PDB file of C-alpha atoms in Angstrom:
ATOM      1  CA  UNK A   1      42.709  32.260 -22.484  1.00 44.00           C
ATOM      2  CA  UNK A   2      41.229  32.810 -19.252  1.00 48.00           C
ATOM      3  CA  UNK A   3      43.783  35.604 -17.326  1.00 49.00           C
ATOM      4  CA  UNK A   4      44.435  34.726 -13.815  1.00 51.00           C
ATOM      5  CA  UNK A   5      44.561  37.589 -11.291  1.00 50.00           C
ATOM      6  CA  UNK A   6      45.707  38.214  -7.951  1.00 49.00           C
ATOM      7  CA  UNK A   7      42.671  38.356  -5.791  1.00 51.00           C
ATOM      8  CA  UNK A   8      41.716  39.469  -2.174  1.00 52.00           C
ATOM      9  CA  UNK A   9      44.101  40.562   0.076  1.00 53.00           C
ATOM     10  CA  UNK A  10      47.670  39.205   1.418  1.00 53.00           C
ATOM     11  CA  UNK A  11      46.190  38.287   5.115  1.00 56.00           C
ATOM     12  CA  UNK A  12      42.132  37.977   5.318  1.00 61.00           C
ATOM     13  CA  UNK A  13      40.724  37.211   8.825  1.00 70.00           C
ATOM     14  CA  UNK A  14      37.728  35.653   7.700  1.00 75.00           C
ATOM     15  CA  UNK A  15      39.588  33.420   5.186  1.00 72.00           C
ATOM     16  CA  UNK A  16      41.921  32.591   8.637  1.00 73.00           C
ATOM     17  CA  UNK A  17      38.561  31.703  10.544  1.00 78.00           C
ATOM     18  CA  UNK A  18      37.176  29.343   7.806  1.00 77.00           C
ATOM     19  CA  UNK A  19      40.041  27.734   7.327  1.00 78.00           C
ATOM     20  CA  UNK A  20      40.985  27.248  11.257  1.00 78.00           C
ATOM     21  CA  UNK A  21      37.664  25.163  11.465  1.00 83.00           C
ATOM     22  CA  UNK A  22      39.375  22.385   9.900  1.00 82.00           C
ATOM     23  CA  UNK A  23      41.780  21.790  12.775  1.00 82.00           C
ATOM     24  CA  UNK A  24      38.826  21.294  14.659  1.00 85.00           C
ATOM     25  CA  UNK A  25      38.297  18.015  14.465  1.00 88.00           C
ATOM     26  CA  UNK A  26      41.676  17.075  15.247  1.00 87.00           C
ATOM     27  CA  UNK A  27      42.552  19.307  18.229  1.00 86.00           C
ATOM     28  CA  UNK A  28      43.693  17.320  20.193  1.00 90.00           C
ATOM     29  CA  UNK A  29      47.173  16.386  17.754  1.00 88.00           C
ATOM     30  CA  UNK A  30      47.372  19.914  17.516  1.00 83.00           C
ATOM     31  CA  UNK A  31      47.314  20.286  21.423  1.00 87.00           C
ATOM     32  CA  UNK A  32      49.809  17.726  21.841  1.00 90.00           C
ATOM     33  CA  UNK A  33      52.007  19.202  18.932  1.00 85.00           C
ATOM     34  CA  UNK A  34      51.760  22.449  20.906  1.00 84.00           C
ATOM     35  CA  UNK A  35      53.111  20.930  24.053  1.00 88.00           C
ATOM     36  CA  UNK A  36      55.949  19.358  21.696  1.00 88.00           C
ATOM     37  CA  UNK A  37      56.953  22.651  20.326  1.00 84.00           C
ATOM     38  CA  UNK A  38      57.093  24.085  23.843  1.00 84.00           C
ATOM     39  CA  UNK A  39      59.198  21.572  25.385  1.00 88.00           C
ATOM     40  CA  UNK A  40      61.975  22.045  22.357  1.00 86.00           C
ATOM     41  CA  UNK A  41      61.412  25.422  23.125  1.00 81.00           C
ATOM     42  CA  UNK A  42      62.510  25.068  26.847  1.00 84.00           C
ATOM     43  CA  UNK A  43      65.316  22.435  25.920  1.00 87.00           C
ATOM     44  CA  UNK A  44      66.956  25.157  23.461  1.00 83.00           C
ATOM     45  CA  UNK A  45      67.899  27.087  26.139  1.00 81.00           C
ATOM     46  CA  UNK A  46      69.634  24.488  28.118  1.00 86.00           C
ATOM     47  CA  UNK A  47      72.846  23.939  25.968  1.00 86.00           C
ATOM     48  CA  UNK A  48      74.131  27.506  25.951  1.00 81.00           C
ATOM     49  CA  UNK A  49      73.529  27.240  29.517  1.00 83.00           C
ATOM     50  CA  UNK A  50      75.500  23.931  30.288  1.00 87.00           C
ATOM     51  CA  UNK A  51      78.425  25.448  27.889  1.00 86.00           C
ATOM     52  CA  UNK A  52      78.537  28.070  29.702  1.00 83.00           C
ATOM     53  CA  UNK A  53      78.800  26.181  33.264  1.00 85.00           C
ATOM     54  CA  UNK A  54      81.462  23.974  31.632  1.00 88.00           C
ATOM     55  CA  UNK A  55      83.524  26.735  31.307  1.00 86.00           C
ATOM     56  CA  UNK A  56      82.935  29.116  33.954  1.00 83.00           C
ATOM     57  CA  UNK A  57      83.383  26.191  36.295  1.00 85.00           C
ATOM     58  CA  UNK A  58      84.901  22.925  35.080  1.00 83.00           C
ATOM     59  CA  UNK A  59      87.157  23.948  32.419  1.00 84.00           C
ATOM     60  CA  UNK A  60      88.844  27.207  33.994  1.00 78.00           C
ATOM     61  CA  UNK A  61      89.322  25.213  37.376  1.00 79.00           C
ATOM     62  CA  UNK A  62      90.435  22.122  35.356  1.00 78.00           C
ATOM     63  CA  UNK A  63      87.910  19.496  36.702  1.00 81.00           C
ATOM     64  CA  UNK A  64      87.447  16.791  34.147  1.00 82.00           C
ATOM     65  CA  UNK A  65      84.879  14.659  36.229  1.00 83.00           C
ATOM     66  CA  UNK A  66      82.893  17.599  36.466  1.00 83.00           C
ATOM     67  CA  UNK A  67      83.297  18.706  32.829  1.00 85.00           C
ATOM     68  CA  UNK A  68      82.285  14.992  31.586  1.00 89.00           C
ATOM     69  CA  UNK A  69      78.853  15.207  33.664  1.00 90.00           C
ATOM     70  CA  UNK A  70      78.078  18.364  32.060  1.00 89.00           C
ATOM     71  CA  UNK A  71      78.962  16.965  28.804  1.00 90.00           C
ATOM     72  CA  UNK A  72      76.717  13.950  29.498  1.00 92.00           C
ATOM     73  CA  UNK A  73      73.827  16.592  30.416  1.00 92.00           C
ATOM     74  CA  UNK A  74      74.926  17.770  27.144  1.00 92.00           C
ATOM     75  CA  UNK A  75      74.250  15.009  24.879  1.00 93.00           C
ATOM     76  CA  UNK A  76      71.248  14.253  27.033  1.00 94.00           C
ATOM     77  CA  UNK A  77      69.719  17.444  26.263  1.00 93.00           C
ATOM     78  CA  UNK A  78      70.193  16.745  22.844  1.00 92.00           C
ATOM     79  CA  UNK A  79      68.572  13.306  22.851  1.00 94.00           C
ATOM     80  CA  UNK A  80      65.501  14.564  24.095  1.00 94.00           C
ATOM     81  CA  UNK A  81      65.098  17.522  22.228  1.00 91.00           C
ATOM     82  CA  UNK A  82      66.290  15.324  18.858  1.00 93.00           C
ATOM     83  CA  UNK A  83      62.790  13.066  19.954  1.00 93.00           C
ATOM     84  CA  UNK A  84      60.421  16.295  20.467  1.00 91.00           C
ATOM     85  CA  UNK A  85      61.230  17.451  17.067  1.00 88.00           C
ATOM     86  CA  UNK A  86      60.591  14.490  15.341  1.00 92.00           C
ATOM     87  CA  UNK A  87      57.375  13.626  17.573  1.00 92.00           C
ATOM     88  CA  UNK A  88      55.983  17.172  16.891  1.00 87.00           C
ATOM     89  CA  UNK A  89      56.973  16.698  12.762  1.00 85.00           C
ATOM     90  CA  UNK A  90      55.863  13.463  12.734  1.00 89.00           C
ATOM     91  CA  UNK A  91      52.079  14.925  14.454  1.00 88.00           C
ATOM     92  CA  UNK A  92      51.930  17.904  12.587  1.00 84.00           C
ATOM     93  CA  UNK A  93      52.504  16.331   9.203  1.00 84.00           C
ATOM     94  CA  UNK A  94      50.160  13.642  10.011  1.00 87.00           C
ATOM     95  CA  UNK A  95      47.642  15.982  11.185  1.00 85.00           C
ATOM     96  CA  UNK A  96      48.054  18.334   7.776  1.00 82.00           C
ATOM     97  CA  UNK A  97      47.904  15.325   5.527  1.00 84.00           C
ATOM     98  CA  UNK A  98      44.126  15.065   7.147  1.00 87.00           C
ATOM     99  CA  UNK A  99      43.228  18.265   6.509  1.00 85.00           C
ATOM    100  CA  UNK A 100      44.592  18.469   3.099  1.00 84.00           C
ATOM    101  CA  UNK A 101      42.364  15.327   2.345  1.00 86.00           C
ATOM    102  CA  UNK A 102      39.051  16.266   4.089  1.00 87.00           C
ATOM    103  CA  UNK A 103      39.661  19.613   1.725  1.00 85.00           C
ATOM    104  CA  UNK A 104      40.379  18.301  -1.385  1.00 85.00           C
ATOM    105  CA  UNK A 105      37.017  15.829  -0.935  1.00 88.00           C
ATOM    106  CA  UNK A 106      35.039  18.613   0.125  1.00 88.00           C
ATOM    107  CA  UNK A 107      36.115  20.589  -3.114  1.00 86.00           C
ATOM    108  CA  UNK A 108      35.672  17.682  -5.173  1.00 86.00           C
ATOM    109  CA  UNK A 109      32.295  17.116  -4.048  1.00 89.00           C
ATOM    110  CA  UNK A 110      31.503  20.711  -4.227  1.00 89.00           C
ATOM    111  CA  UNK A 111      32.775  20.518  -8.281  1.00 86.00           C
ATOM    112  CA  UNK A 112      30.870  17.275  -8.946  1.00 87.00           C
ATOM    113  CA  UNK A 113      27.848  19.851  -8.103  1.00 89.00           C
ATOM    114  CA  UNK A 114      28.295  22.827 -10.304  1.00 86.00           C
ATOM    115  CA  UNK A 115      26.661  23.150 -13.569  1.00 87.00           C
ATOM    116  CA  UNK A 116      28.010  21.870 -16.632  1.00 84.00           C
ATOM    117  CA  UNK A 117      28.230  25.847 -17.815  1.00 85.00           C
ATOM    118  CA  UNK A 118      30.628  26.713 -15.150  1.00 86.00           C
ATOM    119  CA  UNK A 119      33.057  24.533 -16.686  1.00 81.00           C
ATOM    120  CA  UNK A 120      32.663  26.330 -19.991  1.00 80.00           C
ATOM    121  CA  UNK A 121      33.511  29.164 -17.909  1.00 80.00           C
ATOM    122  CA  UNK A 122      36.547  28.106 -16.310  1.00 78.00           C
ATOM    123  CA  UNK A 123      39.706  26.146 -17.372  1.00 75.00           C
ATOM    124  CA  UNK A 124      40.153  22.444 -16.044  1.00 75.00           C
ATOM    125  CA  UNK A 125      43.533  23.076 -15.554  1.00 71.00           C
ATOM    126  CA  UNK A 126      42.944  26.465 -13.085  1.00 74.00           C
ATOM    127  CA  UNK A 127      40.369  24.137 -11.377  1.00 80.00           C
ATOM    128  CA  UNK A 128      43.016  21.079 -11.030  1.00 78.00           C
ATOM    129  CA  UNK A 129      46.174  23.704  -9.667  1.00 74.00           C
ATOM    130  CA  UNK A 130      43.250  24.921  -6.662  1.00 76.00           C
ATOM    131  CA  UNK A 131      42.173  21.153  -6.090  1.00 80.00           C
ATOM    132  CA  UNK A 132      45.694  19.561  -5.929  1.00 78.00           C
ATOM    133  CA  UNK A 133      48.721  22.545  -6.164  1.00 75.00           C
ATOM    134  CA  UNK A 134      47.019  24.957  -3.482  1.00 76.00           C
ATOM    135  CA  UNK A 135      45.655  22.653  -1.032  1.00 79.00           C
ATOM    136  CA  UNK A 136      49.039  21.369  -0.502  1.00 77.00           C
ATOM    137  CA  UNK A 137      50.491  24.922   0.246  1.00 75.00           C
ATOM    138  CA  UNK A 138      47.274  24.991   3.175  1.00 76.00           C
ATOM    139  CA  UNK A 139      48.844  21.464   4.153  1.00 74.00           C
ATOM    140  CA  UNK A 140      52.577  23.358   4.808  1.00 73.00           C
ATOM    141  CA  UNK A 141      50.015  25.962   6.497  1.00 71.00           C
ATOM    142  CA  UNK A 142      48.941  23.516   8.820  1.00 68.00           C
ATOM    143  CA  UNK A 143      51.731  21.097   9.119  1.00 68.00           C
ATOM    144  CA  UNK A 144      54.162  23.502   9.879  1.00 66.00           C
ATOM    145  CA  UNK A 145      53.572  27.218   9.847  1.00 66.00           C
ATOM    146  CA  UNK A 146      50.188  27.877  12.316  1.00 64.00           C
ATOM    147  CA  UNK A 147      51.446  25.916  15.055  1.00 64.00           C
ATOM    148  CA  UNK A 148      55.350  25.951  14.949  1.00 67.00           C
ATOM    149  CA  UNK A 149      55.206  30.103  15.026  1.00 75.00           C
ATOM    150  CA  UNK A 150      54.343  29.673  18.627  1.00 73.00           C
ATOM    151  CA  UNK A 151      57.614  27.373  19.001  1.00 73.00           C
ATOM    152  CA  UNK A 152      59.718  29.962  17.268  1.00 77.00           C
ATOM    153  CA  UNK A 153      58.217  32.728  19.946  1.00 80.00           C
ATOM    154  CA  UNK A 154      58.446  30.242  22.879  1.00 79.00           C
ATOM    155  CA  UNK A 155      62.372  29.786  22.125  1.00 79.00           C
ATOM    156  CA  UNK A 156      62.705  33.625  21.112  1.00 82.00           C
ATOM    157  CA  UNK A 157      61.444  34.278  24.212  1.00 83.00           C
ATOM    158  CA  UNK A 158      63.200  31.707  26.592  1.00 79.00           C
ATOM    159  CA  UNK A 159      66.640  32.917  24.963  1.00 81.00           C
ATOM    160  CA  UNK A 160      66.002  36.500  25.922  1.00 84.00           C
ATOM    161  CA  UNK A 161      65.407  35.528  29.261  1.00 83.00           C
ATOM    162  CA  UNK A 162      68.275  33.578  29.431  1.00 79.00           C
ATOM    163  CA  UNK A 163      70.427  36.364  28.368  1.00 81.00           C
ATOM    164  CA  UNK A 164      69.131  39.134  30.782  1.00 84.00           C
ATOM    165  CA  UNK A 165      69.090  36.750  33.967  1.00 81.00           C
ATOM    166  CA  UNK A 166      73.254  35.871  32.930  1.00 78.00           C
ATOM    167  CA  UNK A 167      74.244  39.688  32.276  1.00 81.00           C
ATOM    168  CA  UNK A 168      71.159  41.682  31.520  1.00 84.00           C
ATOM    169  CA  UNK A 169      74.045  44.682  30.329  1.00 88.00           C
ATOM    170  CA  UNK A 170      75.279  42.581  27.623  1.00 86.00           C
ATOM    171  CA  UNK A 171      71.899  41.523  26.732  1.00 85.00           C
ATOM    172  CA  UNK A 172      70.594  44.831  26.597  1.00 88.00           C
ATOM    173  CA  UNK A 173      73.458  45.604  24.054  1.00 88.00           C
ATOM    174  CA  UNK A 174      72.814  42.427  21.839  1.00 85.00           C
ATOM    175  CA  UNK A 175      68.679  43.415  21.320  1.00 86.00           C
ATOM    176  CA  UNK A 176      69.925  46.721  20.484  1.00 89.00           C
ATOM    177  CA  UNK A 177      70.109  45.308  17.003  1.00 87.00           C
ATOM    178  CA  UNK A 178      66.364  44.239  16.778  1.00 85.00           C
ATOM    179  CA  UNK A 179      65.074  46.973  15.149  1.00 88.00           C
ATOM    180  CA  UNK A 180      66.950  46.677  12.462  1.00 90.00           C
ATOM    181  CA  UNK A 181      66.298  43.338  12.025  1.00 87.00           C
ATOM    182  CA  UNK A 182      62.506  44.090  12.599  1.00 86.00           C
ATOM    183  CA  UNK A 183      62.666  46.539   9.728  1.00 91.00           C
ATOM    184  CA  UNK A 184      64.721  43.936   7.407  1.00 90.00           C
ATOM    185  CA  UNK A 185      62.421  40.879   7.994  1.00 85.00           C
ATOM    186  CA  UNK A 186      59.221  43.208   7.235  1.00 84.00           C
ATOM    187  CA  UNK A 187      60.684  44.241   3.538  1.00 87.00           C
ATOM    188  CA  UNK A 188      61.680  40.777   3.006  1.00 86.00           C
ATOM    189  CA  UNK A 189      58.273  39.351   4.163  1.00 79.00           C
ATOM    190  CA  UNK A 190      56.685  41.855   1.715  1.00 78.00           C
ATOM    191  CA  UNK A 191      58.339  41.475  -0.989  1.00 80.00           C
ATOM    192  CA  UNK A 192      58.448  37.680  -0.725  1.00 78.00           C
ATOM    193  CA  UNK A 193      54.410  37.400   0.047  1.00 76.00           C
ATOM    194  CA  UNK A 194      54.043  39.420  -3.343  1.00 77.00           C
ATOM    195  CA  UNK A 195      56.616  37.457  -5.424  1.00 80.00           C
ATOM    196  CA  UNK A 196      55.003  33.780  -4.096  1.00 77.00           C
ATOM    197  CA  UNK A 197      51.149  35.259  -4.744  1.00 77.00           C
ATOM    198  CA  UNK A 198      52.707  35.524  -8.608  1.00 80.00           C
ATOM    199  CA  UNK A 199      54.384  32.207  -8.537  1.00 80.00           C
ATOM    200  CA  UNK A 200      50.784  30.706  -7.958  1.00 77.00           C
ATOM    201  CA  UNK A 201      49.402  32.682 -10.446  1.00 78.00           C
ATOM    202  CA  UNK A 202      51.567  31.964 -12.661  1.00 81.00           C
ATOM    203  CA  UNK A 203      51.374  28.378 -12.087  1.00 79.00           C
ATOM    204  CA  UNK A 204      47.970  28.303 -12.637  1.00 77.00           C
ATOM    205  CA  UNK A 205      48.046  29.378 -15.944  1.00 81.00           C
ATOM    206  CA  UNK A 206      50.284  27.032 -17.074  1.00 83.00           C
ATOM    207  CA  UNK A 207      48.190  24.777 -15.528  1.00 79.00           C
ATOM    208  CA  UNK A 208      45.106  25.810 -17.438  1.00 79.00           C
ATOM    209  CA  UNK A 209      47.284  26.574 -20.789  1.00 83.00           C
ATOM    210  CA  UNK A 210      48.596  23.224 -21.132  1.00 82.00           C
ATOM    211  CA  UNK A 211      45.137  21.265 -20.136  1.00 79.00           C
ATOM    212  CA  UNK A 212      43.019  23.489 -22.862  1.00 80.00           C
ATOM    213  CA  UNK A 213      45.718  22.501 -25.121  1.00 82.00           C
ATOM    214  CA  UNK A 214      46.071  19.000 -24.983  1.00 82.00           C
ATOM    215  CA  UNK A 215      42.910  18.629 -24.613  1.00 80.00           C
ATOM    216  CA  UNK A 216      42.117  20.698 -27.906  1.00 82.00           C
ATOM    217  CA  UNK A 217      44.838  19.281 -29.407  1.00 86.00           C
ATOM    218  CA  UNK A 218      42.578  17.921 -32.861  1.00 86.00           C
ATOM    219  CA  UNK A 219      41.747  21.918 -32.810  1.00 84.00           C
ATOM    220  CA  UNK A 220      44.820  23.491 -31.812  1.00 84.00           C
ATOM    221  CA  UNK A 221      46.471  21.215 -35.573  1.00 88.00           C
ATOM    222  CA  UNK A 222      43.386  21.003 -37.495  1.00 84.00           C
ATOM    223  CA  UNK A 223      43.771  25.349 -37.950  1.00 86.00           C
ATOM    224  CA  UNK A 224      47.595  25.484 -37.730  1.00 87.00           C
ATOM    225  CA  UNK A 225      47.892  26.782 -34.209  1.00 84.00           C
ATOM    226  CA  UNK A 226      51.082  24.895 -32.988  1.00 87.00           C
ATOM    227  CA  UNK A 227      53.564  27.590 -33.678  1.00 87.00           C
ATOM    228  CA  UNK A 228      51.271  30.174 -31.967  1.00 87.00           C
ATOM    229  CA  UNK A 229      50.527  28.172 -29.064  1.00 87.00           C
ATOM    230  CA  UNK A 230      53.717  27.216 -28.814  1.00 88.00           C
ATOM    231  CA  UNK A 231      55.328  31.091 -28.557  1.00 88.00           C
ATOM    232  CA  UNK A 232      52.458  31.168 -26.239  1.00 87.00           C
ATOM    233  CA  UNK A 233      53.173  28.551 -23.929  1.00 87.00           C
ATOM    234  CA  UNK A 234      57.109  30.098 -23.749  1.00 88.00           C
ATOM    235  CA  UNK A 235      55.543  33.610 -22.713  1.00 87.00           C
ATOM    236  CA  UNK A 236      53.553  31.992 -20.106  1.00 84.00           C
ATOM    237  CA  UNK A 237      56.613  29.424 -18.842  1.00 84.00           C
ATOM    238  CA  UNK A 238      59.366  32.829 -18.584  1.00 83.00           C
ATOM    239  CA  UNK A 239      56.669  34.603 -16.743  1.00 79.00           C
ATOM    240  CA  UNK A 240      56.709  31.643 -14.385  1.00 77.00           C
ATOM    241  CA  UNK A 241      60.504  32.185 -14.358  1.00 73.00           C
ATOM    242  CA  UNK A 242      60.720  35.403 -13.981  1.00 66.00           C
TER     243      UNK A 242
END
C-alpha cells in the first residue's frame, strides 16, 4: 500500500495564486456574479427596514392603506432579491463547471505525459480521487466560496450599518457579543479544516485500495489474500468513518 499523507499547509498563498489564474479567462462572469452578490447584499437590508416602518408607523397608528404599500414593497423586495440569487448561482456554477473542466483536461494531459514508471510508483486509484474527487471540491471553491465571501461581508456589513444609524446604543450592545463569536467560529474553522483534510485522505486511499485490488484481483485469489484484504479494506473504510 501506498500511505497517503497530509501535505503542505492548511492555507498556501502561492497555491491561492496558481489556482486564481483560472478565473482569468472568465472574469467577466465573475465580475457580473460580484455585482449579483452585492445587490442581494443591499436588498437584505431592506426588509428589516420596511418591518420596522410598518410598525413604527402604519400598524401603531392603524393605517391599513399605508401598511399594504409597505407590504407590497415587501414582497417586491423579495422578488428581486429571489432573481439575484438565482442569477448569481446560476453564473457562478456555470462559471466553476468551466474551470473544473479546463483542470481536469489539463491534468489529464499532463498524466498522458508521465513515464510509464511513475505509474508503478503511484496508485491509479490516488491518481483518479485528484483527477475527478478533488477537482470538484476546487469547483465548490470557485462556484461558491471565493466570490460569495465578499457577499457574506457586503450584507455583514450593510446590517451593522443599519443597526447603528436606527439606535447605534442598542447596536453597540448587540456586537458586544462578537468576540465571542469570533473566538467560537475560529475553533470550529480549525478543527473542521483538520477533520475535512482527513476525510480526503482518507478517501483517497480507499480510492487507491479498491482500484489495486480489483485490478489485482487474479493475484489478490491466486495466493489466498481475500480474507486479508478484506480486514484491510474494513480498517481503511472505519478510518473513513471515523
Amino acid at each position: 500500500m501506498h500511505d497517503e499523507e497530509v501535505l503542505g499547509k492548511a492555507y498556501d498563498a502561492r497555491l491561492m495564486r496558481r489556482l486564481i489564474r483560472y478565473l482569468r479567462p472568465y472574469r467577466k462572469y465573475v465580475l457580473f456574479a460580484f455585482l449579483m452578490i452585492v445587490a442581494s447584499a443591499a436588498l437584505e437590508t431592506i426588509p428589516p427596514l420596511l418591518t420596522m416602518l410598518a410598525i413604527d408607523r402604519y400598524i401603531a397608528a392603524g393605517n391599513a392603506g399605508g401598511l399594504a404599500i409597505v407590504a407590497g414593497a415587501f414582497v417586491l423586495t423579495l422578488a428581486v432579491k429571489l432573481g439575484t440569487d438565482f442569477i448569481q448561482a446560476l453564473t457562478l456554477q456555470r462559471t466553476g463547471q468551466r474551470i473544473m473542466c479546463d483542470m481536469r483536461m489539463q491534468i489529464f494531459r499532463h498524466l498522458q505525459s508521465l513515464s510509464p514508471s511513475f505509474y508503478d510508483k503511484n496508485p491509479v486509484g490516488r491518481l483518479i480521487t485528484r483527477v475527478i474527487s478533488d477537482v470538484d471540491v476546487l469547483n465548490e471553491l470557485f462556484s461558491s466560496g471565493l466570490v460569495s465571501v465578499f457577499g457574506d461581508i457586503f450584507t455583514l456589513t450593510g446590517i451593522i450599518v443599519a443597526m447603528l444609524l436606527l439606535d447605534w446604543r442598542m447596536a453597540l450592545v448587540t456586537l458586544t457579543v462578537l468576540p465571542l463569536i469570533g473566538i467560537a467560529t475560529a475553533i470550529f474553522r480549525s478543527r473542521a479544516r483538520d477533520s475535512y483534510r482527513r476525510v480526503r485522505v482518507a478517501v483517497a486511499k480507499i480510492n487507491a485500495f479498491l482500484n489495486e485490488h480489483i485490478t489485482g484481483m487474479s493475484v489478490v485469489q491466486l495466493y489466498n489474500r481475500e480474507k486479508r484484504s478484506a480486514s484491510r479494506f474494513a480498517a481503511i473504510n472505519e478510518e473513513h468513518r471515523l
